[in-house]
Amino acid sequence: MAMIVVAIVLAYFIGCISPSIMLAKAKGIDIKKEGSGNAGTTNALRVMGKKAGVITLIVDILKGVIAVLLGGLIAGSMGGMCAAVAVFCGHVWPAFYKFKGGKGVATAFGALLGIDVIMALICLLIVVIAVVISKRMSVGSILGAACFPLVAYFTHPAFIIPGSALALCIIIKHKANIVRLIHGEEPIMSIFDKSKKK
């Protein structure tokens, strides 16, 4: 039990590392006051461009992978699953940034990679298809989270309960996006916006 607690604490603080906030601060920008106000990949891409978006995505994914692998080394499979939840919580509610972080999609994906690669890749495929069709990251994130329980049931049932809790949290964090989607006001991703490429 003590080692599981160590894994949880370590994973949480790994999750608290926010590349988008750090990159924005280096440019004299408060990412939480620009664009959507979210400290995640999509807003980093929107506010600071492709390079910052890619760096944010990679670091946020690695946070999840590293936290789960360390959790597994410290306290076995249970430690890895607890670390997955903890690193997600650290990203969404970071102590370093007044408990205001991102929506957790990339970090959750990284955590899934650490737990079960097949489960993670199936969820990623769902997200990618939804994003390509809708041209909106929010649609991919919401659909991927909504499909997670079914994916976990067939690939890694031991993680279905904690994973579904994370998926529900992701959907709730997207409530503003859902409202905009219902009203047809959700903007398309900048990489699909032809007007910004002229």
Coordinates of C-alpha atoms in Angstrom, one line a residue:
M1 CA 0.0 0.0 0.0
A2 CA 2.8 2.4 0.9
M3 CA 4.4 1.9 -2.6
I4 CA 1.1 2.5 -4.3
V5 CA 0.9 5.8 -2.4
V6 CA 4.4 6.7 -3.6
A7 CA 3.4 5.9 -7.2
I8 CA 0.3 8.0 -6.9
V9 CA 2.1 11.0 -5.5
L10 CA 4.9 10.8 -8.0
A11 CA 2.4 10.4 -10.9
Y12 CA 0.4 13.4 -9.7
F13 CA 3.4 15.7 -9.7
I14 CA 4.5 14.5 -13.1
G15 CA 1.0 15.4 -14.3
C16 CA 1.3 18.9 -12.9
I17 CA 4.0 19.7 -15.5
S18 CA 2.3 21.9 -18.1
P19 CA 4.3 22.4 -21.3
S20 CA 1.7 24.8 -22.8
I21 CA 1.8 27.1 -19.8
M22 CA 5.6 27.0 -19.7
L23 CA 5.9 27.7 -23.5
A24 CA 3.4 30.5 -23.3
K25 CA 5.1 32.1 -20.3
A26 CA 8.4 32.1 -22.2
K27 CA 6.6 34.1 -24.9
G28 CA 5.1 36.5 -22.4
I29 CA 1.6 34.9 -22.9
D30 CA -0.9 33.7 -20.3
I31 CA -2.3 30.7 -22.2
K32 CA -5.3 30.6 -19.8
K33 CA -6.3 34.1 -21.0
E34 CA -5.9 33.4 -24.7
G35 CA -8.0 31.4 -27.2
S36 CA -10.2 28.9 -25.3
G37 CA -8.3 29.5 -22.1
N38 CA -7.4 25.8 -21.9
A39 CA -3.8 24.7 -21.1
G40 CA -3.8 21.9 -23.7
T41 CA -2.6 21.0 -27.2
T42 CA -5.4 22.5 -29.2
N43 CA -5.2 25.9 -27.6
A44 CA -1.4 25.8 -27.7
L45 CA -1.7 25.2 -31.5
R46 CA -4.3 27.9 -31.8
V47 CA -2.4 30.5 -29.8
M48 CA 1.3 29.8 -30.4
G49 CA 1.4 27.8 -33.6
K50 CA 2.2 24.3 -34.8
K51 CA 5.6 23.9 -33.1
A52 CA 4.2 24.7 -29.7
G53 CA 1.2 22.5 -30.3
V54 CA 3.4 19.5 -31.2
I55 CA 5.7 20.0 -28.2
T56 CA 2.7 20.3 -25.9
L57 CA 1.2 17.1 -27.4
I58 CA 4.3 15.1 -27.1
V59 CA 5.2 16.2 -23.6
D60 CA 1.6 15.6 -22.4
I61 CA 1.5 12.1 -23.8
L62 CA 5.0 11.3 -22.4
K63 CA 3.8 12.4 -18.9
G64 CA 1.1 9.7 -19.0
V65 CA 3.4 7.0 -20.3
I66 CA 6.2 7.7 -17.9
A67 CA 3.9 8.0 -14.9
V68 CA 2.3 4.6 -15.6
L69 CA 5.6 2.9 -16.3
L70 CA 7.1 4.2 -13.1
G71 CA 3.9 3.3 -11.2
G72 CA 4.2 -0.2 -12.5
L73 CA 7.9 -0.5 -11.6
I74 CA 7.1 0.8 -8.1
A75 CA 3.9 -1.1 -7.2
G76 CA 3.0 -3.5 -10.0
S77 CA 0.0 -3.4 -12.2
M78 CA -2.2 -1.8 -9.5
G79 CA 0.4 0.9 -9.1
G80 CA 0.4 1.5 -12.8
M81 CA -3.4 1.9 -12.9
C82 CA -3.4 4.2 -9.9
A83 CA -0.7 6.2 -11.5
A84 CA -2.8 6.6 -14.6
V85 CA -5.5 8.2 -12.6
A86 CA -3.1 10.3 -10.6
V87 CA -1.2 11.7 -13.6
F88 CA -4.5 12.6 -15.3
C89 CA -5.6 14.4 -12.1
G90 CA -2.3 16.2 -12.0
H91 CA -2.7 17.5 -15.5
V92 CA -6.4 18.6 -15.0
W93 CA -5.9 20.0 -11.5
P94 CA -2.2 20.9 -11.2
A95 CA -1.1 22.2 -7.8
F96 CA 1.6 24.2 -9.6
Y97 CA -1.0 26.3 -11.4
K98 CA -3.8 26.9 -8.9
F99 CA -5.4 23.6 -9.9
K100 CA -6.4 24.9 -13.3
G101 CA -5.0 22.7 -16.1
G102 CA -6.0 21.1 -19.4
K103 CA -8.7 18.7 -20.3
G104 CA -6.5 15.7 -20.0
V105 CA -7.0 14.0 -23.4
A106 CA -3.3 13.7 -24.4
T107 CA -2.2 12.7 -20.9
A108 CA -5.0 10.1 -20.7
F109 CA -3.9 8.7 -24.0
G110 CA -0.3 8.5 -22.8
A111 CA -1.5 6.7 -19.6
L112 CA -3.5 4.2 -21.8
L113 CA -0.3 3.6 -23.8
G114 CA 1.5 2.7 -20.6
I115 CA -1.3 0.3 -19.6
D116 CA -2.3 -1.4 -22.8
V117 CA -1.0 -0.3 -26.3
I118 CA -3.8 -2.0 -28.2
M119 CA -6.5 -0.3 -26.0
A120 CA -4.8 3.1 -26.5
L121 CA -4.4 2.7 -30.3
I122 CA -8.1 1.7 -30.8
C123 CA -9.1 4.8 -28.8
L124 CA -6.7 6.9 -30.9
L125 CA -8.2 5.5 -34.1
I126 CA -11.7 6.6 -33.0
V127 CA -10.4 10.1 -32.2
V128 CA -8.5 10.5 -35.5
I129 CA -11.5 9.3 -37.6
A130 CA -13.9 11.7 -35.7
V131 CA -11.4 14.6 -36.0
V132 CA -10.9 14.1 -39.8
I133 CA -14.6 13.9 -40.4
S134 CA -15.6 16.8 -38.2
K135 CA -12.4 18.9 -38.4
R136 CA -12.8 19.5 -34.7
M137 CA -10.6 18.1 -32.0
S138 CA -13.4 18.4 -29.4
V139 CA -15.6 15.9 -31.4
G140 CA -12.7 13.4 -31.5
S141 CA -12.0 13.8 -27.8
I142 CA -15.7 13.5 -26.8
L143 CA -16.3 10.5 -29.0
G144 CA -13.1 8.7 -28.0
A145 CA -14.0 9.2 -24.3
A146 CA -17.6 8.0 -24.9
C147 CA -16.3 4.8 -26.6
F148 CA -13.7 4.0 -24.0
P149 CA -15.7 1.7 -21.8
L150 CA -16.6 -0.5 -24.7
V151 CA -13.0 -0.5 -25.9
A152 CA -11.7 -1.3 -22.4
Y153 CA -14.3 -4.1 -22.0
F154 CA -12.8 -6.0 -24.9
T155 CA -9.1 -5.1 -24.4
H156 CA -8.3 -4.4 -20.7
P157 CA -11.3 -4.9 -18.5
A158 CA -9.3 -4.5 -15.3
F159 CA -9.0 -0.7 -16.1
I160 CA -12.6 -0.2 -17.2
I161 CA -13.8 1.4 -14.0
P162 CA -11.0 3.9 -13.3
G163 CA -10.6 4.5 -17.1
S164 CA -14.3 5.2 -17.5
A165 CA -14.1 7.7 -14.6
L166 CA -11.4 9.6 -16.5
A167 CA -13.4 9.4 -19.7
L168 CA -16.4 10.9 -18.0
C169 CA -14.2 13.6 -16.6
I170 CA -13.0 14.4 -20.1
I171 CA -16.6 14.7 -21.4
I172 CA -17.5 17.0 -18.5
K173 CA -14.5 19.1 -19.2
H174 CA -15.8 19.5 -22.8
K175 CA -19.2 20.8 -21.7
A176 CA -18.6 24.2 -23.2
N177 CA -17.5 22.6 -26.5
I178 CA -20.7 20.4 -26.5
V179 CA -22.8 23.6 -26.1
R180 CA -21.0 25.2 -29.0
L181 CA -21.3 22.1 -31.1
I182 CA -25.1 22.0 -30.5
H183 CA -25.4 25.6 -31.6
G184 CA -23.0 25.2 -34.5
E185 CA -20.5 27.6 -33.0
E186 CA -17.5 25.3 -32.4
P187 CA -14.6 26.5 -34.5
I188 CA -12.7 24.0 -36.7
M189 CA -9.1 23.3 -36.0
S190 CA -6.6 25.8 -37.4
I191 CA -4.9 23.0 -39.5
F192 CA -8.1 22.5 -41.3
D193 CA -8.9 26.2 -41.7
K194 CA -8.0 27.2 -45.3
S195 CA -8.5 30.9 -44.6
K196 CA -5.5 30.8 -42.2
K197 CA -3.3 29.3 -44.8
K198 CA -3.6 32.1 -47.3

